[in-house]
PDB file of C-alpha atoms in Angstrom:
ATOM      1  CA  UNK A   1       9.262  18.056   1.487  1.00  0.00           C
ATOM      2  CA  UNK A   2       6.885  15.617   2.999  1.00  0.00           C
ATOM      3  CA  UNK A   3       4.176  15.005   0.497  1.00  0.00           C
ATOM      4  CA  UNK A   4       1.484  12.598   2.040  1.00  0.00           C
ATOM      5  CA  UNK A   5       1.465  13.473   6.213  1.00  0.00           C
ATOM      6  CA  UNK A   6      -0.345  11.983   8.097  1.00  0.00           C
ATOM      7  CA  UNK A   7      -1.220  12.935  12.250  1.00  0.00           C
ATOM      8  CA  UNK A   8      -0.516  11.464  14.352  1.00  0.00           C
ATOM      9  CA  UNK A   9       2.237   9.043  13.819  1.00  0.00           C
ATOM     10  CA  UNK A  10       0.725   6.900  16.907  1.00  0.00           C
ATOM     11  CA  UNK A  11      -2.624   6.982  18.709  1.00  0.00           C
ATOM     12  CA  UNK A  12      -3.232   5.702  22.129  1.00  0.00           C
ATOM     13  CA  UNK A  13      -7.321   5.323  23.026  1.00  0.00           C
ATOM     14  CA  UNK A  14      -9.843   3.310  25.236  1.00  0.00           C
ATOM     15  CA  UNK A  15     -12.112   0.831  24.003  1.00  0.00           C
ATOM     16  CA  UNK A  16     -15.098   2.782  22.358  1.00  0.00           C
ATOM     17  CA  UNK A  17     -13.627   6.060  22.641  1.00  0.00           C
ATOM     18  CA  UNK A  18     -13.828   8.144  19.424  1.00  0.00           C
ATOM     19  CA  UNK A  19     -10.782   8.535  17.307  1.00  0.00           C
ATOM     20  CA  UNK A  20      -9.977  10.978  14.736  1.00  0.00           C
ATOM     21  CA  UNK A  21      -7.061  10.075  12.388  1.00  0.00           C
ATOM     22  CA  UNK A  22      -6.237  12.724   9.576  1.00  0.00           C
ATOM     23  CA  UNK A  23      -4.025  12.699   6.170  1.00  0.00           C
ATOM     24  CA  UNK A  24      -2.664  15.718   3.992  1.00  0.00           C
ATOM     25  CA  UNK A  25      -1.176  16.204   0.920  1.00  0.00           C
ATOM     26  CA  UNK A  26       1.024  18.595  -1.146  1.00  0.00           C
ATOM     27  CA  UNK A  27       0.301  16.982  -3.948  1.00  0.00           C
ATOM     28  CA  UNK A  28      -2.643  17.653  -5.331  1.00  0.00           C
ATOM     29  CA  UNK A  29      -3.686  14.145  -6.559  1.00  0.00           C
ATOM     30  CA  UNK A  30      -7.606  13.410  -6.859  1.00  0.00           C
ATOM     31  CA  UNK A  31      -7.928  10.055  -5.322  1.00  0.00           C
ATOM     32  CA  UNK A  32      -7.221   9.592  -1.560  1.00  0.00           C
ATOM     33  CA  UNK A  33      -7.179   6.224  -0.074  1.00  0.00           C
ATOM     34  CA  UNK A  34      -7.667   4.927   3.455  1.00  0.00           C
ATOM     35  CA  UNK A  35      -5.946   1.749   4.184  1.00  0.00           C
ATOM     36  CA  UNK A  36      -5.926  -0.515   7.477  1.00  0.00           C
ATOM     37  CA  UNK A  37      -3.061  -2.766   8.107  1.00  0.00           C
ATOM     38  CA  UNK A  38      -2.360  -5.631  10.627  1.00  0.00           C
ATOM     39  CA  UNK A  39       0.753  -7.230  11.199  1.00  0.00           C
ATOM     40  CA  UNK A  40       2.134  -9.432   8.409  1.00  0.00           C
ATOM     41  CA  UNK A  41      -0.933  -8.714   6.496  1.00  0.00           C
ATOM     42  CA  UNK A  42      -1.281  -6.595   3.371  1.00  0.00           C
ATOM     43  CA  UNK A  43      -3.166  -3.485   3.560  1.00  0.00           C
ATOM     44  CA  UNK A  44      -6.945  -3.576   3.361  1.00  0.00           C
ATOM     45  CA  UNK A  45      -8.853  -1.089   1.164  1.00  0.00           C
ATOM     46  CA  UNK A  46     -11.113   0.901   3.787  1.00  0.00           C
ATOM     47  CA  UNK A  47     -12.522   3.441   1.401  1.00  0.00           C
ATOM     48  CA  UNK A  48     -11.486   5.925  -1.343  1.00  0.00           C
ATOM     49  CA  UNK A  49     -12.048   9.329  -2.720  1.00  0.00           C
ATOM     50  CA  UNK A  50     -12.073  10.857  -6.153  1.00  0.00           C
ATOM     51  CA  UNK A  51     -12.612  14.386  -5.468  1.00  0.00           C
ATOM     52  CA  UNK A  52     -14.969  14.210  -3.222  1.00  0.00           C
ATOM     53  CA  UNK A  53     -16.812  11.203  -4.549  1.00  0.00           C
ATOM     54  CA  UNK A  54     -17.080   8.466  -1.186  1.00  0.00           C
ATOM     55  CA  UNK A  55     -16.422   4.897  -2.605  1.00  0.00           C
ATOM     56  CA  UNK A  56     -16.565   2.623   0.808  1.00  0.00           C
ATOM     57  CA  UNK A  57     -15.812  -0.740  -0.011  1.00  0.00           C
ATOM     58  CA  UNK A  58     -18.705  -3.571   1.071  1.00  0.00           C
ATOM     59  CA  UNK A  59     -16.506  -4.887   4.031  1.00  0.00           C
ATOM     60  CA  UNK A  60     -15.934  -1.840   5.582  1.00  0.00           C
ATOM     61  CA  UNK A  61     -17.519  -1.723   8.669  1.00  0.00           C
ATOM     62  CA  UNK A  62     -19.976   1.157   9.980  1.00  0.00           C
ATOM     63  CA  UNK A  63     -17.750   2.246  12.945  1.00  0.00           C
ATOM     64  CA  UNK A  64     -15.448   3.645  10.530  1.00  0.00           C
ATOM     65  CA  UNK A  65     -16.195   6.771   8.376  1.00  0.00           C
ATOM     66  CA  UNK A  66     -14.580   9.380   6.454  1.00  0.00           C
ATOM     67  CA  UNK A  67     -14.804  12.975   5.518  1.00  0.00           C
ATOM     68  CA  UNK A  68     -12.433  15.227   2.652  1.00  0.00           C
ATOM     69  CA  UNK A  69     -13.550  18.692   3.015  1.00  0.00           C
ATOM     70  CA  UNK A  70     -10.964  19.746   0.130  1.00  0.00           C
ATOM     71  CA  UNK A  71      -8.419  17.756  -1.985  1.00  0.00           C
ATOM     72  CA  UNK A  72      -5.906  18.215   0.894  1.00  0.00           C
ATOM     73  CA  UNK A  73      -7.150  16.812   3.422  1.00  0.00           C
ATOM     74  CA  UNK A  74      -8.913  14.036   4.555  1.00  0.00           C
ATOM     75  CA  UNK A  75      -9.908  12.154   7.775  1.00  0.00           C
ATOM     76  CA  UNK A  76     -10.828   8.795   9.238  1.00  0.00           C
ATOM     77  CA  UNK A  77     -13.022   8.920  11.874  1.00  0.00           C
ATOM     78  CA  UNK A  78     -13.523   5.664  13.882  1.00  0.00           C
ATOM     79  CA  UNK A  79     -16.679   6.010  16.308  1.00  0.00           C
ATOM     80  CA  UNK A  80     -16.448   3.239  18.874  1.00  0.00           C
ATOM     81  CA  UNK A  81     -12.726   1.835  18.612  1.00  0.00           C
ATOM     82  CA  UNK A  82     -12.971  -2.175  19.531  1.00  0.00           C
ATOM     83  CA  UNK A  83      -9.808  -4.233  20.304  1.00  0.00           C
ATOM     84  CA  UNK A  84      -9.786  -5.822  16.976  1.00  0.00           C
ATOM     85  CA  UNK A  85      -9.337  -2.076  15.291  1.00  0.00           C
ATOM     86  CA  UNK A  86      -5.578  -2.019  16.481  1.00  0.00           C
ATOM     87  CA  UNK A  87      -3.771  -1.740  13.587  1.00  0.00           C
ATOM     88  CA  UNK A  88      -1.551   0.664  11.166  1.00  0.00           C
ATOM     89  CA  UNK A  89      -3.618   3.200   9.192  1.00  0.00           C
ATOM     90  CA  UNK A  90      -2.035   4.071   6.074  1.00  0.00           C
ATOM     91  CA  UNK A  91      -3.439   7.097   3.801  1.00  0.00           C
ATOM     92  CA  UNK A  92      -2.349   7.171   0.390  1.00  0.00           C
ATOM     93  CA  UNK A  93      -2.813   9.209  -2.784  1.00  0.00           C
ATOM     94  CA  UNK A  94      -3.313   8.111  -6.706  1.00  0.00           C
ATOM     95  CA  UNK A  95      -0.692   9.641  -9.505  1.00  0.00           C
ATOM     96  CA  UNK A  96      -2.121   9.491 -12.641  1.00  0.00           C
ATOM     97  CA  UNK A  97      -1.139   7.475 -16.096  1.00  0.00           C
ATOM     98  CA  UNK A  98      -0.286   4.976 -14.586  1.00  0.00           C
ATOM     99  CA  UNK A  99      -1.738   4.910 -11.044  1.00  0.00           C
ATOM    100  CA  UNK A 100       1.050   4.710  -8.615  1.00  0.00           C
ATOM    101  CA  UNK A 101      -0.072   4.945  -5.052  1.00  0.00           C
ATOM    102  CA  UNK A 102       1.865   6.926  -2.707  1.00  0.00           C
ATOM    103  CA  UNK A 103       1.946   6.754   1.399  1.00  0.00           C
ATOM    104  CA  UNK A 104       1.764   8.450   3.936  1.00  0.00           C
ATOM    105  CA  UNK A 105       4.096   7.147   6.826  1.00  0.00           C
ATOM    106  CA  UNK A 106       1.330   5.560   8.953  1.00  0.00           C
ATOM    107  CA  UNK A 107      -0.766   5.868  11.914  1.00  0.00           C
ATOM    108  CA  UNK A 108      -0.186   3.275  14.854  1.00  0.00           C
ATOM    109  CA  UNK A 109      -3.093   2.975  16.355  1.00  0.00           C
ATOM    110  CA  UNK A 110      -3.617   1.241  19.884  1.00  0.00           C
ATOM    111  CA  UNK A 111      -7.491   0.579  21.731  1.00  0.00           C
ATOM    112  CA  UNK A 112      -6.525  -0.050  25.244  1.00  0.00           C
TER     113      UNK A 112
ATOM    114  CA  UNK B   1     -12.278 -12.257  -6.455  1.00  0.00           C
ATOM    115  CA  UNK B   2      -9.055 -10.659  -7.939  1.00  0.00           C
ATOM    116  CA  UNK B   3      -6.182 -12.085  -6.107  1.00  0.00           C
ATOM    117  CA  UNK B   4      -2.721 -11.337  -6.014  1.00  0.00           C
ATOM    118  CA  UNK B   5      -0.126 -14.063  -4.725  1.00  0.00           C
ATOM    119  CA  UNK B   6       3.143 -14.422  -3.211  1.00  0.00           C
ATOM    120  CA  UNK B   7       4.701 -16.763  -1.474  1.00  0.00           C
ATOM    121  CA  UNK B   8       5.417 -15.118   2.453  1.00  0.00           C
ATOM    122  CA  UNK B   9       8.834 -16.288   2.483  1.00  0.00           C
ATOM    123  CA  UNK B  10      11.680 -15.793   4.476  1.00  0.00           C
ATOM    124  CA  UNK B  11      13.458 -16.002   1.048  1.00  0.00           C
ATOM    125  CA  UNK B  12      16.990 -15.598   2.784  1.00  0.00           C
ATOM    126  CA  UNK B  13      19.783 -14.676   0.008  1.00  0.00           C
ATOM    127  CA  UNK B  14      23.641 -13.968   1.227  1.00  0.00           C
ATOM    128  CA  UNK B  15      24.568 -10.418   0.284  1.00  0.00           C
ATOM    129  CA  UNK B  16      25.607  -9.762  -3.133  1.00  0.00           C
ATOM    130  CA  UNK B  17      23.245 -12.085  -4.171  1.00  0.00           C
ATOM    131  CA  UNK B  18      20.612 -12.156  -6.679  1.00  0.00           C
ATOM    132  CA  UNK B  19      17.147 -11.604  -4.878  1.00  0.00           C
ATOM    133  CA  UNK B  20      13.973 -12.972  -6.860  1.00  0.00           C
ATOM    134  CA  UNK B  21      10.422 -12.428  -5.817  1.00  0.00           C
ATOM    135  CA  UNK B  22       7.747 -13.618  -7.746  1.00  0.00           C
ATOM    136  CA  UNK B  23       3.854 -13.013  -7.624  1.00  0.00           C
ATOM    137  CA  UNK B  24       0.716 -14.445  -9.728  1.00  0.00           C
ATOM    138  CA  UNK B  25      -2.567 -12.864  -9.862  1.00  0.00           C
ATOM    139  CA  UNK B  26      -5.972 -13.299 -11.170  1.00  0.00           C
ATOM    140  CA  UNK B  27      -7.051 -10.455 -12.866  1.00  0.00           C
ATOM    141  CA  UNK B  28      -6.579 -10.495 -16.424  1.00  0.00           C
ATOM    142  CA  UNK B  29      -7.690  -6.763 -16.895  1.00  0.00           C
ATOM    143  CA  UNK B  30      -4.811  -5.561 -14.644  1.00  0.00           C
ATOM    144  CA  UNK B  31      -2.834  -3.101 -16.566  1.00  0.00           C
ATOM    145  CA  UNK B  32      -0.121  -1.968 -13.830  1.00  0.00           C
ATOM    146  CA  UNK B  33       1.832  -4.159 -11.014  1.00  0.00           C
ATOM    147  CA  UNK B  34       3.615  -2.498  -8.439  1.00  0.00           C
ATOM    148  CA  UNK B  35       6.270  -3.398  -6.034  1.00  0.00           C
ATOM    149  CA  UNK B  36       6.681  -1.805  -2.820  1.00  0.00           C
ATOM    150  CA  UNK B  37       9.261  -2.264   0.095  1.00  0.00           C
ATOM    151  CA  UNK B  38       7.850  -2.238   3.491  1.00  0.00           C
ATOM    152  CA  UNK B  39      10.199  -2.399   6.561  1.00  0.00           C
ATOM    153  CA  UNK B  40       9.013  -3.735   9.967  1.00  0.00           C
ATOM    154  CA  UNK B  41       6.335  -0.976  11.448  1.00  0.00           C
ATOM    155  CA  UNK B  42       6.814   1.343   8.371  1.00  0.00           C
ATOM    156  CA  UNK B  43       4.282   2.265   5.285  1.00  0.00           C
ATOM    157  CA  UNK B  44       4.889   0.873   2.315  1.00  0.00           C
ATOM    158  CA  UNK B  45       7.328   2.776  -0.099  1.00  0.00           C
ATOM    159  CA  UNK B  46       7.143   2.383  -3.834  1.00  0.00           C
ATOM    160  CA  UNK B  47      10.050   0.828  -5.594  1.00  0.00           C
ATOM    161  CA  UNK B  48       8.706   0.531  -9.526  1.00  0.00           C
ATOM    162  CA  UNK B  49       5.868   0.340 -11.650  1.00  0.00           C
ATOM    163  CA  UNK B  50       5.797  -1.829 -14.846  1.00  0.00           C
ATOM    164  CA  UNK B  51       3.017  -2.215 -17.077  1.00  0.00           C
ATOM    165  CA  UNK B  52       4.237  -3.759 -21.034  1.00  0.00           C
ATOM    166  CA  UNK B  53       5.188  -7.246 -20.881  1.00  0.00           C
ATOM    167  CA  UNK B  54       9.085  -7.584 -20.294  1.00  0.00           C
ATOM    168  CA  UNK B  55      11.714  -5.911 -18.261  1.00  0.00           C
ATOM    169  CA  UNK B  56      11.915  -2.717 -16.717  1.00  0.00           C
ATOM    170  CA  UNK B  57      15.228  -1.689 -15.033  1.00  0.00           C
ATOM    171  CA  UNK B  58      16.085   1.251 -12.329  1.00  0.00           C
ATOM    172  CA  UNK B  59      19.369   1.021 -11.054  1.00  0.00           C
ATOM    173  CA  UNK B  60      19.412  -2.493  -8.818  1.00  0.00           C
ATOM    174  CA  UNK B  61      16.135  -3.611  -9.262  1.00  0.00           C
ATOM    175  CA  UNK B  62      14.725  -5.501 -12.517  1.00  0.00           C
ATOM    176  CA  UNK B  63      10.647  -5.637 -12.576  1.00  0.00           C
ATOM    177  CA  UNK B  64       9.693  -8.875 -14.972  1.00  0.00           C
ATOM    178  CA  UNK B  65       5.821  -8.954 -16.438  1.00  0.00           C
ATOM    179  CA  UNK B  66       4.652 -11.887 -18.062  1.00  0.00           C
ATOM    180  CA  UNK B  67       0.795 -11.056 -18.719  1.00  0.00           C
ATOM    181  CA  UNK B  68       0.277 -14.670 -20.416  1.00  0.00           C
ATOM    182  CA  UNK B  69       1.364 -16.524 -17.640  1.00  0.00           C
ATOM    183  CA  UNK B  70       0.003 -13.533 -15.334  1.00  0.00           C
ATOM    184  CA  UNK B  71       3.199 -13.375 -13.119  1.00  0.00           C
ATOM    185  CA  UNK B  72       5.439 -10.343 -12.189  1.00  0.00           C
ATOM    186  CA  UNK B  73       8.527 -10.672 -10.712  1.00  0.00           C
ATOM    187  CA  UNK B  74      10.996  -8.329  -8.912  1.00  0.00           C
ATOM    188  CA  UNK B  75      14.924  -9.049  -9.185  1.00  0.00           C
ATOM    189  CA  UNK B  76      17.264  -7.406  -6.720  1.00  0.00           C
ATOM    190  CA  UNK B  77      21.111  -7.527  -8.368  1.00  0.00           C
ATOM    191  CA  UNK B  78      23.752  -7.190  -5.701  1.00  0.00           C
ATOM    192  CA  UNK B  79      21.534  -7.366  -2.189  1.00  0.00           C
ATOM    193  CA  UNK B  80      22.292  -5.959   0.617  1.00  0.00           C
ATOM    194  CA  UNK B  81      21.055  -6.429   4.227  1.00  0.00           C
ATOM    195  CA  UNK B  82      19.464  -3.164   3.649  1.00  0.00           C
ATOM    196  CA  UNK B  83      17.207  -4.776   1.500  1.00  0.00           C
ATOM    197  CA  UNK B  84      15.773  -7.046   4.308  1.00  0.00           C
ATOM    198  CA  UNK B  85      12.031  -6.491   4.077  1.00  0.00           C
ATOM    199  CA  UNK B  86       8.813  -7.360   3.071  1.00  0.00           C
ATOM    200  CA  UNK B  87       7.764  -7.133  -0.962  1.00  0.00           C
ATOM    201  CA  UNK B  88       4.524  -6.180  -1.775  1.00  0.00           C
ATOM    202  CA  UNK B  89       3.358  -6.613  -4.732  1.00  0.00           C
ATOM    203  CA  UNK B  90       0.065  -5.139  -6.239  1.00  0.00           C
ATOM    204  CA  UNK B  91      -2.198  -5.143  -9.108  1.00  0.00           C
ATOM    205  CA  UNK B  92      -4.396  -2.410 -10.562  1.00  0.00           C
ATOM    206  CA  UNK B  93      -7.732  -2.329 -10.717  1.00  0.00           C
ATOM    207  CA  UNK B  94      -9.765   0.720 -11.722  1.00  0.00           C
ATOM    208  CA  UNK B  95      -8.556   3.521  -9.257  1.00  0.00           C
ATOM    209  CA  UNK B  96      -7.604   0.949  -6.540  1.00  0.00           C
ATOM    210  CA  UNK B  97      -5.013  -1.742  -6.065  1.00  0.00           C
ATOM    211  CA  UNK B  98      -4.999  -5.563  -4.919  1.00  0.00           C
ATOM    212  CA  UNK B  99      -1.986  -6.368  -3.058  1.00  0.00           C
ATOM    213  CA  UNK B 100      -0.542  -9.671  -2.331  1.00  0.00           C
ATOM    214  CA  UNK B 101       0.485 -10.290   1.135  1.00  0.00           C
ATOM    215  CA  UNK B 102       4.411  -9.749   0.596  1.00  0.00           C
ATOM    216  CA  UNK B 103       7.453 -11.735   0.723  1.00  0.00           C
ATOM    217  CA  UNK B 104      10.130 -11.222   3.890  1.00  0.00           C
ATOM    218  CA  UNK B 105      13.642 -11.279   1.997  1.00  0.00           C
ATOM    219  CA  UNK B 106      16.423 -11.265   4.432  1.00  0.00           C
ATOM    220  CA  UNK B 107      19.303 -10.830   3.084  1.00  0.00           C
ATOM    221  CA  UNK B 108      22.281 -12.055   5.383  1.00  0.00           C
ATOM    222  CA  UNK B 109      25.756 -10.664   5.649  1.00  0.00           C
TER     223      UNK B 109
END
């Protein structure tokens, strides 16, 4: 009863290949999140959806992008992976009073 | 800039002890803190929510929120090396969060 998934658990690609990370969810929450995380960091706000309102935060650089063609499902496209994009991708989903954030179990992500 | 802070740690308790993690932030208009667990290469997983000055309780964990002194603090009764991890702790801002970098607690047999 999975209820943020995300696919795949760990991504191998070349530097400047095209990568295509996606997230679902059972349940049926109107804000999506992407998050990046490096090691011993905390997770960094990529961008977020309510509905299917884009909010990309200012840092966020161009080479990543994002697309939620319904409220299941959304993806994280990253067009030219560099070295420094290595990281854990975390997707996450907004539950409403009182806006606990829930994760998905993470993308590894690896530029060779 | 909203900031959240906590100190990285190791905090290092011997099981059965009392764990305390504490975190300061910024952001007066922050209505909710969060605390999540994070073990080595996994996403973080959400322990409790507290958002009225005071204690919350669920089972071995105690949330504390101060919003004077704008601190929140997470006490773990009765560790166990289970519990070894990293804390993150996180604010709320409208429809995102502000997390704090965490705090490792191993907890030692």
């Amino acid at each position: 009863d999975a209820m943020v998934i995300q696919n795949p658990r760990y991504q191998v690609t070349q530097f400047g290949k095209p990568v295509t990370l996606s997230c679902s969810q059972t349940l049926n929450h109107n804000v999506m999140y992407w998050y990046q995380q490096k090691s011993s960091q905390a997770p960094k706000l990529l961008f977020h959806y309510y509905d299917k309102d884009f909010n990309n935060e200012a840092d966020t650089p161009d080479n990543f992008q994002s697309r939620r063609p319904n409220t299941s499902f959304c993806f994280l496209d990253i067009r030219s992976p560099g070295l420094g994009d290595a990281a854990m991708y975390l997707c996450a989903t907004l539950a409403v009073p009182y806006n606990e954030q829930f994760f998905g179990p993470g993308t590894r992500l690896t530029v060779l | 800039q909203k900031e959240v802070e906590q100190n990285s740690g190791p905090l290092s308790v011997p099981e059965g002890a009392i764990a305390s993690l504490n975190c300061t932030y910024s952001d007066r208009g922050s209505q909710s803190f969060f605390w999540y667990r994070q073990y080595s290469g996994k996403s973080p997983e959400l322990i409790m929510f507290i958002y009225s000055n005071g204690d919350k309780e669920d089972g071995r964990f105690t949330a504390q929120l101060n919003k004077a002194s704008q601190y929140v603090s997470l006490l773990i009764r009765d560790s166990q090396p289970s519990d070894s991890a990293t804390y993150l702790c996180a604010g709320s801002g409208f429809q995102k969060l502000v997390f704090g970098t965490g705090t490792r607690l191993l907890v030692s047999p």
